[in-house]
XYZ file of C-alpha atoms in Angstrom:
161
model
C 6.896 16.148 10.991
C 9.590 16.624 13.609
C 12.687 18.718 12.961
C 15.377 16.535 11.386
C 18.295 15.639 13.615
C 21.914 15.016 12.742
C 22.741 12.662 9.875
C 21.979 9.012 10.541
C 24.822 6.804 11.687
C 25.748 4.018 9.273
C 24.632 1.307 11.720
C 21.198 2.972 12.010
C 20.845 3.036 8.254
C 21.886 -0.616 7.985
C 19.416 -1.640 10.715
C 16.604 0.195 8.914
C 17.560 -1.433 5.612
C 17.485 -4.894 7.214
C 14.005 -4.169 8.599
C 12.907 -2.753 5.236
C 14.057 -5.955 3.550
C 11.863 -7.957 5.923
C 8.830 -5.749 5.255
C 9.401 -5.796 1.501
C 9.490 -9.587 1.696
C 6.203 -9.572 3.607
C 4.648 -7.255 1.019
C 5.867 -9.447 -1.831
C 4.654 -12.679 -0.217
C 1.244 -11.124 0.441
C 0.837 -10.892 -3.330
C 1.339 -14.603 -4.039
C -1.654 -15.981 -5.934
C -2.871 -12.418 -6.488
C -0.633 -11.636 -9.439
C -2.839 -13.837 -11.623
C -5.574 -11.215 -11.238
C -3.596 -7.967 -11.149
C -0.206 -6.463 -11.802
C 1.674 -4.754 -8.992
C 0.680 -1.368 -10.383
C -2.988 -2.373 -10.561
C -2.872 -3.671 -6.992
C -1.385 -0.349 -5.865
C -4.376 1.386 -7.484
C -6.788 -0.948 -5.665
C -5.022 -0.328 -2.360
C -5.192 3.434 -2.954
C -8.866 3.539 -3.939
C -10.317 1.021 -1.455
C -10.088 3.134 1.723
C -11.358 6.271 -0.035
C -14.572 4.730 -1.339
C -14.600 6.843 -4.494
C -11.722 8.698 -6.064
C -10.806 10.333 -9.335
C -8.168 8.679 -11.453
C -6.181 11.926 -11.353
C -6.158 11.811 -7.531
C -4.992 8.182 -7.639
C -2.155 9.153 -10.000
C -1.048 11.947 -7.643
C -1.224 9.717 -4.563
C 0.788 6.926 -6.155
C 3.072 9.283 -8.050
C 2.104 7.564 -11.314
C 1.911 9.257 -14.680
C -1.793 10.064 -15.263
C -1.954 7.849 -18.352
C -0.525 4.901 -16.358
C -3.167 5.348 -13.672
C -5.866 5.650 -16.352
C -4.701 2.443 -18.068
C -4.560 0.547 -14.760
C -8.079 1.705 -13.902
C -9.391 0.639 -17.292
C -7.859 -2.824 -16.887
C -9.214 -3.136 -13.336
C -12.641 -2.142 -14.640
C -12.496 -4.816 -17.348
C -11.422 -7.330 -14.661
C -14.422 -6.398 -12.508
C -12.282 -5.123 -9.616
C -13.305 -1.465 -9.866
C -16.324 0.367 -11.213
C -15.991 3.402 -13.416
C -18.603 5.802 -12.072
C -18.827 8.815 -14.359
C -17.048 11.024 -16.844
C -16.136 14.305 -15.168
C -14.644 16.679 -17.680
C -13.299 16.872 -21.185
C -9.885 15.776 -19.920
C -11.080 12.161 -19.684
C -10.739 11.909 -15.896
C -13.349 9.778 -14.163
C -14.285 8.544 -10.712
C -13.667 4.951 -9.668
C -14.628 2.806 -6.724
C -13.671 -0.738 -5.760
C -16.178 -3.537 -6.345
C -16.971 -6.117 -3.649
C -14.643 -8.538 -5.446
C -11.900 -5.889 -5.466
C -12.442 -5.198 -1.743
C -12.145 -8.922 -1.019
C -8.818 -8.980 -2.870
C -7.547 -5.952 -0.906
C -8.682 -7.530 2.400
C -6.887 -10.761 1.488
C -3.612 -8.963 0.734
C -3.746 -6.854 3.906
C -4.707 -9.881 6.020
C -1.706 -11.788 4.676
C 0.531 -8.865 5.652
C -0.974 -8.655 9.147
C -0.567 -12.386 9.667
C 3.108 -12.277 8.641
C 3.822 -9.285 10.887
C 2.003 -10.943 13.799
C 4.214 -13.992 13.321
C 7.325 -11.805 13.482
C 6.093 -10.122 16.652
C 5.358 -13.519 18.233
C 8.996 -14.429 17.558
C 10.226 -11.402 19.506
C 10.949 -11.775 23.216
C 8.050 -10.202 25.154
C 10.264 -7.501 26.667
C 11.288 -6.323 23.156
C 7.756 -5.946 21.725
C 6.919 -2.542 23.232
C 10.249 -0.924 22.330
C 9.997 -2.312 18.790
C 6.428 -1.019 18.439
C 7.512 2.421 19.694
C 10.443 2.485 17.267
C 8.212 1.411 14.349
C 5.659 4.110 15.216
C 8.434 6.718 15.314
C 9.802 5.443 12.001
C 6.358 5.581 10.373
C 5.744 9.072 11.762
C 9.057 10.265 10.301
C 7.891 9.011 6.890
C 4.498 10.689 7.114
C 2.606 8.153 9.209
C 0.538 6.468 6.484
C -2.591 4.679 7.637
C -1.924 0.907 7.758
C -5.381 0.315 6.255
C -4.113 1.830 3.037
C -1.373 -0.763 2.722
C 0.609 1.148 0.146
C 3.955 0.869 1.915
C 4.803 4.255 0.490
C 7.633 6.444 1.683
C 7.099 10.157 1.444
C 9.517 12.777 2.696
C 9.285 16.483 2.088
C 12.228 18.163 0.539
């Protein structure tokens, strides 16, 4: 991460908040018709596990900053729903490995595709000469937050400190 600069000007903060509101709206709309199958917390677990292939529930809890018991409960419910597979008991602490089922992967792909489609629509609405500067600014913004992989789709915000 780059060395922090001077404090942000109020207009910069307001511009970022306006953009964040747009992206939060996109994230929320991408979940329409999905909330019948999962809760927001369960979807976050799916989005965290899908790109990893196989992950321990404890690792999922750390990644999402969930209490371990919350992650465990979400994984159990997702298992019952057929969206993840519980692979094996690991230790006496009750932790286990999980992976996303084909049905769970299809759900994750659907959510991420909805997000991509909405963002593509926004970009199409930008004048052509603004697209590159906006992309550069978004890349810089993402890098400042830790540069999460867009395949993960968590829309997390992590800063050290």
